Each structure stands twice: as structure tokens, then as C-alpha cells.
Amino acid sequence: MNASLWERLLDAGLVDGAEPQLEAPRPPWYVSLLLALSGWVAALFLFGFFGFAALTLLQTPMLSLIVGAGIIGAAMAIFRGNGNDFVQHLGLCASLTGQGLLIWGVFSLTEPNFSATWVFVLMLSVGLAVSMPHALHRTFSAFSAGCALAMTLTHFGAPYIHNAIILAAAAWCWLNEYRFPRWIGAMSAIGYGLVLALVALIVIGLYGYDREVARLVGTDFAPWAAPWHGELLMGLTTLSVVAVLMRRAGRSVLEPIGIAALAGAVVFVIVSLEVPGITAGFVVMVLGFASQNRVLVGLGLACLLFFCGNYYYFLAETLLYKAGVLLCVSAVLLLGCWVHRRFVRPAYVLESS
Amino acid sequence: EWSSFIDKFLLWMGVLAATLAVMFFIAFNWDDIGRFAKFALLQALIVAVVLLCVTQRQRRALWQAALAVAAVLVGVLLALFGQTYQTGADPWQLFATWAGLILPWVIVASLGPLWLFWLGLINVALMLYHHASPGSALFFGMHSEFAMWWMLFVVNSVALVIWELASLRWDWLRDRWAPRLVAVAAGGPITFLALTTVVELEANGFWRVVLWLLWAAISFVVYTQWRRDLFMVAGLFLAGSLMALTFVGRVILESFEAVGFLVLALLALGLGVGAANALKKLHQRWSE
């Protein structure tokens, strides 16, 4: 800022104090990426060195636990120190290694009974998502927490309800993003992690890998949750999100517009029974628009497009049946568009005038 | 705002669902559709898209997008032709013919992404041609697997030079993301060729490293003095770091001792921080 402008602002009483110094221009994203890559490569070589030098670490579970916890503590200190991108990514790699050692220690101590391990992994991921002061780490930990929740619930006999819980948690983060000022960055980082976990788990379910995951996880519990429990919870989460957004827009769900909005949400929930993933994509897109977050809107749109396209490979029904379903959905959506333009939008215009 | 969002969402999702319904219906009946009907369907679609382009000349984005879609559909038509009439043609001929047929449209469209797509077709055609006819005159008579990489380096480097010079004349070529992609397509092969020499430590491949150094030096001068582009300089630093790490790693890790990893870690640290600091200083100087 040039001196005369600052003086004019001072004279007008709009600012006070000394003229602020110009910050150095922030380097472009690819410079940060170069630093991040260097950090990861250096960290991997460093841990290769430690791996060679300290093989006994992996052979002693208690030592693995202690060293893992110590490395995570060191990573937290690095993040709190606010170093450059290189140091931050070194800390990220260190934290991941510490978590690996910690989980390996718990795994070795509790085998062959893994109930405690899955609960521990879930609690560790949630704890790190909340406590680690680094956006990318929070996103990664939230993603791990989502996956850990799926594995924990699968282990305890409820493999169908994790998607709804993750969607509800993600919706809570995005709907309350600005409610706690000190946590604005943390809420969005955790929100992204949960959304990515949700998408990954839906894709895993679509391609049938959830059965492989269930076999990997192992369980001693009889299944107590049915697929419709998960669909019902997804539906309730969707309706809750729509109801909260209606309330924030100053509308009651009992008004005609509120009923229409809920009816539209119910249509998406019903369609999602045929075309898996549609509800999740719709909710993510709506949350993105409510937060004015283009990345989230884009992610929701990409999910919708992907899951719609993937419907082609849903082999339980013929292409003719699927074409019929899509035609009916199209008719309902275009009818909804006509109703909105003919009745709802004019009512908005009348009300605001 | 919500009203506009809901309106657009319902409209576009409705149109998408209808489009998918039509595609699924055609796919269901594809085997029962006769060969002439299949060709008629695709050709009618191309004609419709080109008509849209011709009638919407006043809306630049729309007619450019329509021409781009038509260019892609030509490839689909050629694929259908190859599938229906099993002439024994090689796959490279499909891509080469595709690139040749759409060239007039690519020139007319004046659209950077479409030129990039066209260059991609040329690259794929060359790779497939090398696979079908190794040792041909097009690949300098070389029989080795390196011939393809040399050809890709030459073609993409020439394309990059033409692009940078043409961008001085035409505004629509001035977006930097496209020449950056072409530069990656040129720098990738030459760096790969130099890395193979370093990994195998072969003396008679030393000239590949010399050529890589020459290419890096010329690119550095061009992108710091004439056409300032920090991305290109960052890419050069990345390629240089890769070469240095590979060379040192190749020498040190032969004995596979723990201290070798420590040396490599320190080298990666030094190269990364050094490159980033140099780039930040350059960025600051160019911003002033």
C-alpha cells in the first residue's frame, strides 16, 4: 500500500496505527506440492534408516506402542511449531508412522480377539481428527475414522448402518461450520474427510468389496442390523438436513414449500434404493450449496454423475428396466421443475416484493 | 439463491436422467439394431451437433463445445466402422485417421483443450504404431524400446515450441495450463531416457544424459528469461532432483546399508528445501 493512501485513510479515521507491511506473495500450489513430495521422500528414506536400525521395534509390541505414541507426540509438536510446508509434511509422515506402530502394538497385544483393536483404531482416529492442529492431518484422520467406524460396526454385526452415521456426522460438521469460530478450519477439514470416507465406502459396497472387508475384519457376533436399517437411517439423515436448512431459511416444514422440499428429499431416498449412492451425492451437493462451498458442490455433483453412470453395471436388473426407472425419475424431476417455476418461484417473488 | 439452485438442479438432473434412459434403452437393443441403423444413428447425431454449431455461431462457448463433441463422435464412428467391417487395420490407424479427419474442425474451433486432445491422439497413434512396426524409418530406424520415447519427446517438444510461438499471436492460446501439460509430455520422456542411463550406469547411454542436460538448460533459460513460468522451472527442479536422487541412490544402495537411507534422506531434504527457496525467491522477484 503506498504511503499517501495510508495517510488518507488515517486522516479519514478509517484506520489507525502504523502502515502494515506487505507480506511476501504466497507461492503457487505446485511449489507447496514440491515441498510436500520432498518431505514425504525424505521421511520415507529416514524411516527406512530407522527400520533397518531398529527391527526389534516391530518384534516387541509394548515398545512399538511407546515409540508410536512418542512419534505422534513429536508430530503434534511439529504441527504446533508452524514450520514451513516441508516440516509440516515431515510431521504428517511421522504421525502416520507413529499411528502404524501404535496400531501394530495393539494388534499384537490383543490377537486373536480383535474387538478391542477396532474400537481403539476408531477412538485413535477420532482423537487425532479433533486434536491434531493440521488441516490435512484432520482430513486424513476423519477419513480413517469413517473407515474404522465401518470396520468396527461390521465386526460387531452391524455392517449396513455406518454410511448413515458418517453422513450424519459430515452433515453436522458442514451445518455447524461457522458455529464455533476457533474451529472453523477444523470443521471443514473433518467434514471433507468424512465425505471422502462416505464416498469410498459406498464405492466399496457397489463393487462388492464390502464382503472382502467383512472377511478381513472377522466377527464373533451374529448380524443384528439389516440393509433396510441403513437405508432408513440414510433417509432420516437426508430429511433432517433438509428440515434444518428450511429452518435456517426461515421456513417451517409444515408450509407448502417445506412439504414440497421434504417430498423431493423422499424421492431421492426412494431412488437411492434402486441407484445406490444417489442420496449421499444429493446431500453432499446440498450441504455444499448451503455452505457456499464450490469444492463440496463439485464433489456432490461428481458423486451423482458417477453413481448414475455406475447404475449401468448394476446386473441385478436388465437395461430395459433400468431405462424405465430413469425415465420415471426424469419425469418426476422435470415435473418438479415445472411446478417450481409455475407456482413456487412466483410465490417467492410476490413475498419479497 | 435456493430457488435458482433448486430450479437448475431439477432441470439438469431431469435432463441427465432422460439422457441416461435413452442411452440405456439403445444399449439394451444394440445387438438387435441393424448395422445401417447403427451408422445412421451415430451419423445423425454428428450432423445434429454440427448443425447446432453452425446455427449458434453468435454464442461462442456453445458452438465451440458442439464442435468439440462432434470431433469426439468422429472417433466413436471410426470405432464402430472398425468393429463392423473387420478390415484387419491396426489400432494406430484409427487414431491417425481420427486426428486427420478432425484437423479442419480443430483449426476452426480455436479451442486450446481441443488442440490438446488432437495432440493426445497423435501421441497415442505414435505409441501404437511403434508397437505394430518397431524399427521403422519414423522412429529413426531404431529397434529398441527407447525409440518410442524419443519420438514422443521430439513431437511434444516441437508442439510446445509451436504453441509458445503461436500464443504470441492468438489470445486463446495464452492460458498457461495447456502448454504446461505439453511440457510435461515432452519432459517426461527425455527424463525417463536419462534415468534409464543412470539406473543402469551404462557408459554408451551417457549421451542421453547430455541431451537431457541440454534440454534442461535451454528450458531454464527460456522460462526464466523469455517466457516467465514458475511451473516450468519447478518441473525442471523436480526432474533434476529425481536425477540426483536416482544417481546417488544407485551408487549408495548397491551395498544396501542403513546409512545409505540416511544419506538419501538428507539429500532429498536439501534438494527439496533448496528448490523451494529458489522458486519462492523467483516468485517474489517476478511479482515485484
XYZ file of C-alpha atoms in Angstrom:
641
model
C 0.000 0.000 0.000
C 1.506 3.357 -0.890
C 2.147 5.945 1.873
C -0.295 8.550 0.601
C -3.222 6.090 0.630
C -2.459 5.027 4.214
C -2.204 8.676 5.261
C -5.525 9.458 3.627
C -7.143 6.517 5.433
C -5.593 7.746 8.710
C -6.869 11.262 8.138
C -10.341 9.914 7.452
C -10.213 7.973 10.732
C -10.798 4.684 8.984
C -7.558 3.077 10.197
C -5.061 3.639 12.960
C -1.534 2.667 13.837
C 1.470 2.150 11.604
C 1.160 1.197 7.973
C 1.059 -2.623 7.706
C 3.977 -4.254 5.928
C 3.219 -6.101 2.730
C 3.501 -9.878 3.117
C 5.580 -11.796 0.643
C 3.304 -13.206 -2.077
C 2.173 -16.747 -1.256
C 3.896 -19.225 -3.571
C 1.704 -21.186 -6.014
C 0.324 -24.615 -5.151
C 2.955 -26.548 -7.130
C 5.787 -25.122 -5.007
C 3.991 -26.372 -1.884
C 3.468 -29.701 -3.676
C 7.201 -29.916 -4.458
C 7.994 -29.302 -0.773
C 5.408 -31.856 0.282
C 6.833 -34.506 -2.086
C 10.364 -33.812 -0.833
C 9.119 -34.111 2.759
C 7.490 -37.468 2.061
C 10.512 -38.854 0.178
C 12.912 -37.685 2.915
C 10.653 -39.119 5.625
C 10.347 -42.462 3.852
C 14.132 -42.759 3.495
C 14.530 -41.707 7.126
C 12.153 -44.370 8.299
C 13.883 -46.879 6.073
C 17.037 -45.997 8.016
C 15.216 -46.423 11.339
C 13.593 -49.615 10.095
C 16.968 -51.160 9.331
C 18.490 -49.901 12.538
C 15.651 -50.912 14.841
C 13.997 -54.154 13.691
C 13.342 -55.106 17.328
C 10.711 -52.360 17.416
C 8.257 -54.438 15.421
C 9.033 -57.585 17.389
C 8.180 -56.009 20.785
C 4.510 -54.844 20.936
C 4.889 -52.737 24.093
C 7.971 -50.949 22.689
C 6.082 -50.415 19.422
C 3.210 -48.821 21.429
C 5.523 -46.495 23.374
C 7.624 -45.426 20.388
C 4.490 -44.968 18.247
C 2.899 -42.707 20.868
C 6.163 -40.775 21.196
C 6.379 -40.198 17.432
C 2.749 -38.976 17.350
C 3.594 -36.579 20.205
C 6.603 -35.313 18.259
C 4.410 -34.818 15.183
C 1.967 -32.761 17.252
C 4.847 -30.588 18.464
C 5.946 -30.096 14.832
C 2.446 -29.004 13.815
C 2.145 -26.595 16.745
C 5.528 -25.116 15.765
C 4.045 -23.787 12.461
C 7.063 -24.656 10.332
C 7.204 -24.464 6.533
C 5.450 -26.914 4.177
C 8.424 -29.287 4.198
C 8.429 -29.605 8.003
C 4.635 -29.905 8.094
C 4.677 -32.842 5.672
C 7.577 -34.424 7.527
C 5.361 -34.227 10.624
C 2.451 -35.778 8.704
C 4.588 -38.695 7.600
C 5.941 -39.088 11.145
C 2.402 -39.137 12.575
C 1.310 -41.819 10.091
C 4.319 -43.925 11.034
C 3.563 -43.424 14.741
C -0.049 -44.473 14.194
C 1.121 -47.543 12.283
C 3.429 -48.545 15.162
C 0.700 -47.867 17.754
C -1.903 -49.923 15.893
C 0.629 -52.704 15.279
C 1.374 -52.797 19.036
C -2.328 -53.002 19.988
C -2.961 -55.558 17.249
C -0.125 -57.781 18.517
C -1.221 -57.482 22.150
C -4.923 -58.263 21.569
C -4.792 -61.014 18.922
C -6.666 -63.239 18.269
C -9.552 -61.191 19.744
C -9.723 -58.018 17.626
C -12.771 -56.327 19.137
C -10.600 -54.035 21.257
C -8.325 -53.268 18.260
C -11.108 -51.927 16.073
C -12.552 -49.828 18.879
C -9.042 -48.500 19.628
C -8.414 -47.598 15.973
C -11.748 -45.758 15.866
C -11.024 -43.829 19.064
C -7.462 -43.020 17.956
C -8.670 -41.662 14.595
C -11.417 -39.570 16.207
C -8.986 -38.266 18.833
C -6.399 -37.292 16.235
C -9.021 -35.655 13.980
C -10.055 -33.446 16.905
C -6.641 -32.751 18.464
C -4.043 -32.534 15.672
C -3.660 -28.873 14.626
C -3.092 -29.554 10.923
C -5.839 -29.419 8.274
C -4.570 -32.238 6.045
C -3.978 -34.465 9.084
C -7.528 -33.794 10.345
C -8.910 -34.706 6.919
C -6.885 -37.911 6.850
C -7.846 -38.809 10.438
C -11.534 -38.142 9.738
C -11.259 -40.377 6.661
C -9.625 -43.080 8.825
C -12.295 -42.630 11.479
C -15.018 -43.199 8.869
C -13.318 -46.360 7.607
C -12.618 -47.513 11.182
C -16.286 -46.980 12.086
C -17.300 -49.172 9.138
C -14.880 -51.907 10.230
C -15.915 -51.669 13.895
C -19.633 -51.876 13.135
C -19.032 -54.739 10.670
C -17.070 -56.557 13.368
C -19.903 -56.079 15.861
C -22.568 -57.396 13.464
C -23.957 -54.134 12.011
C -22.407 -53.719 8.553
C -25.164 -51.602 6.970
C -25.552 -48.556 9.171
C -22.088 -46.946 9.020
C -22.821 -44.893 5.881
C -25.782 -43.171 7.527
C -23.767 -42.363 10.672
C -20.875 -40.940 8.622
C -23.299 -38.873 6.520
C -24.941 -37.544 9.699
C -21.547 -36.633 11.184
C -20.447 -34.932 7.951
C -23.745 -33.034 7.755
C -23.321 -31.860 11.356
C -19.797 -30.574 10.581
C -20.886 -28.643 7.481
C -24.096 -27.274 9.005
C -22.150 -26.024 12.056
C -19.006 -24.955 10.229
C -19.136 -21.352 11.497
C -20.796 -22.004 14.840
C -17.510 -22.372 16.756
C -15.173 -19.633 15.465
C -11.988 -21.259 16.750
C -12.885 -24.481 14.964
C -13.877 -23.149 11.518
C -10.865 -24.640 9.693
C -11.035 -27.858 11.730
C -14.741 -28.412 10.997
C -14.268 -28.114 7.232
C -11.164 -30.346 7.290
C -13.025 -33.036 9.263
C -16.088 -32.559 7.043
C -14.036 -33.241 3.902
C -12.513 -36.358 5.464
C -15.914 -37.747 6.396
C -17.374 -37.033 2.941
C -14.415 -38.773 1.271
C -14.811 -41.761 3.626
C -18.517 -41.954 2.787
C -17.852 -41.936 -0.959
C -15.098 -44.551 -0.626
C -17.308 -46.859 1.441
C -20.237 -46.544 -0.977
C -17.927 -47.373 -3.904
C -16.523 -50.377 -1.979
C -20.089 -51.550 -1.364
C -21.042 -51.015 -5.031
C -18.250 -53.272 -6.286
C -18.926 -55.958 -3.683
C -15.667 -55.465 -1.773
C -17.567 -54.991 1.476
C -17.798 -58.785 1.722
C -13.995 -58.993 1.424
C -13.691 -56.333 4.102
C -16.080 -58.260 6.366
C -13.973 -61.381 5.929
C -10.799 -59.438 6.650
C -12.285 -57.811 9.733
C -13.685 -61.066 11.107
C -16.506 -61.221 13.628
C -17.757 -63.324 16.517
C -21.103 -61.510 16.590
C -24.325 -62.507 14.854
C -25.548 -59.781 12.497
C -28.288 -57.699 14.108
C -28.727 -54.936 11.534
C -30.451 -55.464 8.175
C -29.827 -53.448 4.975
C -33.143 -51.599 5.386
C -31.921 -50.201 8.732
C -29.131 -48.446 6.862
C -31.498 -47.140 4.167
C -33.940 -45.877 6.818
C -31.164 -44.043 8.693
C -29.886 -42.502 5.428
C -33.418 -41.340 4.692
C -33.857 -39.839 8.165
C -30.479 -38.061 7.868
C -31.470 -36.610 4.490
C -34.818 -35.377 5.787
C -33.127 -33.883 8.877
C -30.652 -31.947 6.698
C -33.491 -30.583 4.566
C -35.502 -29.645 7.688
C -32.538 -27.790 9.243
C -31.882 -25.884 6.011
C -35.576 -24.973 5.746
C -35.489 -23.630 9.322
C -32.366 -21.570 8.547
C -34.150 -20.117 5.517
C -36.957 -19.026 7.851
C -39.433 -21.609 6.578
C -41.420 -24.176 8.507
C -41.506 -27.757 7.226
C -45.291 -27.591 7.612
C -45.605 -24.848 4.979
C -46.347 -25.970 1.388
C -42.760 -25.180 0.360
C -41.461 -27.196 3.339
C -43.644 -30.163 2.461
C -42.526 -29.926 -1.190
C -38.858 -29.869 -0.120
C -39.303 -32.911 2.116
C -41.234 -34.700 -0.633
C -38.365 -34.019 -3.041
C -35.911 -35.440 -0.499
C -38.095 -38.538 -0.098
C -37.988 -39.010 -3.908
C -34.186 -39.074 -3.783
C -34.206 -41.533 -0.897
C -36.549 -43.854 -2.816
C -34.428 -43.550 -5.982
C -31.344 -44.388 -3.908
C -32.883 -47.772 -3.094
C -32.570 -48.547 -6.825
C -29.478 -46.459 -7.656
C -27.110 -46.697 -4.665
C -25.252 -43.560 -3.665
C -27.735 -41.005 -5.044
C -28.861 -39.805 -1.596
C -25.279 -39.277 -0.463
C -24.414 -37.301 -3.612
C -27.587 -35.201 -3.259
C -26.957 -34.390 0.424
C -23.286 -33.517 -0.194
C -24.299 -31.199 -3.035
C -26.985 -29.501 -0.920
C -24.559 -29.099 2.013
C -22.029 -27.599 -0.390
C -24.525 -25.080 -1.701
C -25.665 -24.184 1.829
C -22.010 -23.535 2.821
C -21.257 -21.743 -0.473
C -18.501 -24.317 -0.896
C -17.786 -24.972 -4.584
C -15.484 -27.900 -3.867
C -18.216 -29.685 -1.934
C -20.825 -28.917 -4.618
C -18.421 -30.274 -7.236
C -17.777 -33.388 -5.152
C -21.506 -33.985 -4.706
C -22.119 -33.488 -8.429
C -19.236 -35.833 -9.330
C -20.692 -38.460 -6.956
C -24.157 -38.098 -8.506
C -22.743 -38.468 -12.024
C -20.544 -41.407 -11.046
C -23.273 -43.302 -9.226
C -25.780 -42.644 -12.040
C -23.270 -43.900 -14.622
C -22.394 -46.882 -12.453
C -26.063 -47.902 -12.482
C -25.306 -49.245 -15.972
C -23.266 -52.042 -14.378
C -25.920 -52.960 -11.797
C -26.509 -56.500 -13.056
C -29.494 -57.383 -10.874
C -31.838 -55.785 -13.458
C -31.990 -55.556 -17.255
C -31.017 -52.394 -19.113
C -34.649 -52.034 -20.203
C -35.831 -51.992 -16.579
C -33.127 -49.507 -15.649
C -34.068 -47.303 -18.623
C -37.654 -47.353 -17.364
C -36.605 -46.376 -13.834
C -34.518 -43.481 -15.160
C -37.361 -42.313 -17.394
C -39.747 -42.235 -14.413
C -37.165 -40.343 -12.321
C -36.664 -37.878 -15.168
C -40.413 -37.310 -15.440
C -40.719 -36.659 -11.692
C -37.755 -34.248 -11.671
C -38.915 -32.300 -14.725
C -42.452 -32.147 -13.294
C -40.961 -30.841 -10.070
C -39.064 -28.209 -12.092
C -42.290 -27.138 -13.822
C -44.181 -26.940 -10.504
C -41.342 -24.879 -9.025
C -41.350 -22.430 -11.936
C -45.158 -22.246 -12.171
C -46.135 -21.991 -8.510
C -43.225 -21.772 -6.091
C -40.953 -19.150 -7.700
C -43.780 -16.666 -8.365
C -44.737 -17.013 -4.688
C -41.132 -16.107 -3.685
C -41.205 -13.069 -5.962
C -44.592 -11.970 -4.580
C -43.435 -12.399 -0.988
C -40.206 -10.467 -1.441
C -41.955 -7.598 -3.200
C -30.402 -18.284 -4.434
C -32.025 -21.517 -3.226
C -34.782 -21.064 -5.801
C -32.224 -20.768 -8.599
C -30.283 -23.769 -7.263
C -33.404 -25.943 -6.982
C -34.538 -24.923 -10.475
C -31.181 -25.724 -12.117
C -30.760 -28.913 -10.085
C -34.182 -30.315 -11.015
C -33.778 -29.325 -14.674
C -30.258 -30.704 -15.220
C -30.823 -33.877 -13.173
C -34.068 -34.452 -15.085
C -32.273 -33.997 -18.421
C -29.417 -36.258 -17.266
C -31.835 -38.997 -16.176
C -33.666 -38.756 -19.523
C -30.364 -38.901 -21.474
C -29.209 -41.935 -19.498
C -32.601 -43.587 -20.038
C -32.204 -43.161 -23.818
C -28.618 -44.471 -23.721
C -29.619 -47.480 -21.615
C -32.516 -48.194 -23.997
C -30.226 -48.050 -27.048
C -27.673 -50.266 -25.276
C -30.406 -52.788 -24.451
C -31.422 -53.014 -28.113
C -27.928 -52.595 -29.605
C -27.486 -56.173 -30.751
C -30.888 -56.126 -32.437
C -30.228 -52.886 -34.306
C -29.039 -53.459 -37.869
C -25.604 -52.195 -38.963
C -27.024 -49.450 -41.186
C -29.318 -48.247 -38.379
C -26.310 -48.061 -36.034
C -24.357 -45.963 -38.528
C -27.415 -43.808 -39.249
C -27.914 -43.137 -35.525
C -24.333 -42.038 -34.967
C -24.062 -40.035 -38.168
C -27.380 -38.311 -37.440
C -26.011 -37.355 -34.033
C -22.857 -35.895 -35.601
C -24.917 -33.951 -38.163
C -27.224 -32.643 -35.397
C -24.270 -31.456 -33.320
C -22.610 -29.775 -36.315
C -25.939 -28.090 -37.206
C -26.108 -26.806 -33.619
C -22.599 -25.433 -34.074
C -23.472 -23.715 -37.365
C -26.735 -22.174 -36.103
C -25.267 -20.912 -32.819
C -22.275 -19.009 -34.178
C -23.116 -15.974 -32.080
C -22.741 -17.993 -28.855
C -19.061 -18.777 -28.902
C -18.845 -21.208 -25.961
C -21.794 -23.263 -27.253
C -20.574 -23.699 -30.841
C -17.038 -24.466 -29.691
C -18.376 -27.123 -27.261
C -20.592 -28.544 -30.040
C -17.618 -28.788 -32.432
C -15.564 -30.493 -29.716
C -18.360 -33.046 -29.143
C -18.579 -33.646 -32.909
C -14.803 -34.225 -33.025
C -15.081 -36.872 -30.290
C -18.068 -38.530 -32.016
C -15.977 -38.974 -35.188
C -13.759 -41.305 -33.165
C -16.788 -43.265 -31.994
C -17.923 -43.559 -35.637
C -14.499 -44.835 -36.729
C -14.515 -47.364 -33.872
C -17.953 -48.593 -34.969
C -16.643 -48.829 -38.545
C -13.663 -50.894 -37.402
C -15.876 -53.143 -35.304
C -18.455 -53.708 -38.063
C -16.083 -54.174 -41.017
C -13.188 -56.258 -39.708
C -10.622 -54.999 -42.225
C -7.565 -56.090 -40.221
C -6.432 -52.496 -39.798
C -4.032 -51.747 -36.945
C -5.309 -49.754 -33.956
C -2.875 -46.915 -34.700
C -4.687 -46.294 -37.985
C -7.909 -45.499 -36.134
C -6.213 -42.767 -34.076
C -4.215 -41.413 -37.001
C -7.323 -41.269 -39.220
C -9.305 -39.684 -36.376
C -6.656 -36.989 -35.938
C -6.515 -36.361 -39.688
C -10.276 -36.116 -40.153
C -10.918 -33.720 -37.271
C -7.974 -31.406 -38.019
C -10.076 -28.862 -40.004
C -12.580 -28.678 -37.106
C -9.766 -28.301 -34.578
C -8.367 -25.380 -36.591
C -11.811 -23.738 -36.920
C -12.752 -24.239 -33.249
C -9.765 -22.186 -31.980
C -10.011 -24.031 -28.691
C -6.933 -24.871 -26.615
C -8.344 -28.051 -24.986
C -9.335 -29.400 -28.413
C -5.811 -28.856 -29.731
C -4.539 -30.701 -26.643
C -6.962 -33.553 -27.391
C -5.718 -33.650 -31.003
C -2.100 -33.792 -29.801
C -3.107 -36.629 -27.471
C -4.475 -38.568 -30.462
C -1.161 -38.074 -32.296
C 0.737 -39.354 -29.243
C -1.472 -42.453 -28.959
C -1.185 -43.136 -32.721
C 2.627 -42.945 -32.490
C 2.764 -45.273 -29.471
C 0.543 -47.827 -31.189
C 2.473 -47.515 -34.465
C 5.719 -48.224 -32.653
C 4.130 -51.292 -31.087
C 2.999 -52.514 -34.530
C 6.120 -51.569 -36.551
C 9.238 -51.168 -34.398
C 12.376 -50.129 -36.260
C 10.511 -48.173 -38.951
C 12.035 -45.057 -40.530
C 9.636 -42.917 -38.477
C 11.499 -43.967 -35.341
C 14.918 -43.156 -36.798
C 15.354 -46.832 -37.709
C 15.788 -47.675 -34.021
C 14.565 -51.075 -32.900
C 14.962 -50.517 -29.189
C 12.106 -49.714 -26.834
C 13.649 -46.234 -26.403
C 12.652 -45.235 -29.954
C 9.063 -44.525 -28.885
C 10.213 -42.273 -26.032
C 12.495 -40.338 -28.380
C 9.669 -39.821 -30.843
C 7.307 -38.634 -28.075
C 9.966 -36.219 -26.832
C 10.567 -34.819 -30.336
C 6.878 -34.496 -31.283
C 5.811 -32.903 -27.977
C 8.816 -30.552 -27.888
C 8.003 -29.329 -31.410
C 4.362 -28.934 -30.341
C 5.456 -26.923 -27.295
C 7.633 -24.596 -29.362
C 4.820 -24.022 -31.878
C 2.306 -23.456 -29.055
C 4.505 -20.885 -27.282
C 5.175 -19.005 -30.527
C 1.522 -19.165 -31.614
C 0.385 -17.815 -28.230
C 2.188 -14.573 -29.079
C -0.236 -14.175 -31.982
C -3.527 -15.669 -30.706
C -5.085 -14.759 -27.333
C -6.993 -18.007 -26.927
C -3.680 -19.894 -26.628
C -2.455 -17.807 -23.700
C -3.872 -19.939 -20.878
C -0.802 -21.490 -19.296
C -2.242 -24.835 -18.205
C -2.208 -26.296 -21.739
C 1.473 -25.641 -22.670
C 2.383 -26.834 -19.167
C 0.749 -30.181 -19.939
C 2.583 -30.352 -23.262
C 5.845 -29.552 -21.461
C 5.206 -32.460 -19.056
C 4.571 -34.700 -22.105
C 7.914 -33.561 -23.583
C 9.962 -33.521 -20.381
C 8.663 -36.853 -19.103
C 10.116 -38.989 -21.933
C 13.542 -37.285 -22.000
C 13.825 -37.524 -18.213
C 12.825 -41.200 -18.374
C 15.518 -41.859 -21.019
C 18.172 -40.128 -18.920
C 17.038 -42.001 -15.785
C 17.439 -45.386 -17.525
C 21.080 -44.489 -18.196
C 21.572 -43.504 -14.557
C 19.864 -46.642 -13.208
C 21.868 -48.977 -15.455
C 25.065 -46.877 -15.206
C 25.844 -47.679 -18.835
C 28.641 -45.655 -20.436
C 27.269 -45.813 -24.004
C 23.987 -44.237 -22.851
C 25.801 -41.216 -21.473
C 24.752 -39.062 -24.438
C 21.102 -39.353 -23.223
C 22.119 -37.610 -20.006
C 23.989 -34.965 -22.028
C 20.888 -34.355 -24.152
C 18.761 -34.149 -21.002
C 21.146 -31.539 -19.556
C 20.988 -29.570 -22.809
C 17.173 -29.695 -22.834
C 17.045 -28.644 -19.154
C 19.464 -25.737 -19.733
C 17.550 -24.423 -22.757
C 14.194 -24.760 -20.970
C 15.569 -22.975 -17.903
C 16.783 -20.022 -19.967
C 13.542 -19.822 -21.961
C 11.248 -20.000 -18.907
C 13.211 -17.610 -16.700
C 14.258 -15.011 -19.267
C 11.810 -15.011 -22.161
C 8.533 -16.620 -21.034
C 8.474 -16.454 -17.236
C 6.677 -19.530 -15.978
C 7.341 -20.756 -12.457
C 5.586 -24.089 -13.094
C 8.083 -24.976 -15.827
C 11.022 -24.049 -13.584
C 9.501 -26.123 -10.747
C 9.178 -29.056 -13.153
C 12.843 -28.704 -14.125
C 13.876 -28.682 -10.457
C 11.748 -31.785 -9.851
C 13.354 -33.604 -12.813
C 16.818 -32.550 -11.621
C 16.127 -33.720 -8.067
C 14.893 -37.049 -9.421
C 18.090 -37.478 -11.452
C 20.328 -36.593 -8.499
C 18.480 -38.874 -6.065
C 18.463 -41.744 -8.558
C 22.186 -41.410 -9.263
C 23.175 -41.220 -5.601
C 20.721 -43.964 -4.673
C 22.049 -46.214 -7.423
C 25.598 -45.819 -6.185
C 24.941 -45.917 -2.421
C 22.268 -48.592 -2.201
C 24.348 -51.165 -4.079
C 25.714 -52.234 -0.734
C 22.226 -51.834 0.849
C 23.259 -50.455 4.200
C 21.165 -48.412 6.591
C 23.402 -45.327 6.350
C 22.590 -45.158 2.616
C 18.975 -44.353 3.501
C 20.151 -41.588 5.846
C 22.264 -40.000 3.097
C 19.340 -40.161 0.680
C 17.011 -38.630 3.265
C 19.400 -35.709 3.805
C 19.833 -35.290 0.030
C 16.044 -35.254 -0.540
C 15.736 -32.745 2.286
C 18.419 -30.485 0.857
C 17.164 -30.669 -2.729
C 13.543 -30.048 -1.727
C 14.243 -27.092 0.535
C 16.801 -25.623 -1.872
C 14.424 -25.890 -4.844
C 11.507 -24.424 -2.903
C 13.578 -21.482 -1.625
C 14.873 -20.735 -5.125
C 11.339 -20.879 -6.520
C 9.968 -18.631 -3.768
C 12.709 -16.033 -4.442
C 11.976 -16.167 -8.151
C 8.245 -15.821 -7.499
C 8.836 -12.826 -5.238
C 11.144 -11.174 -7.796
C 8.658 -11.674 -10.630
C 5.784 -10.360 -8.513
C 7.541 -7.033 -7.904
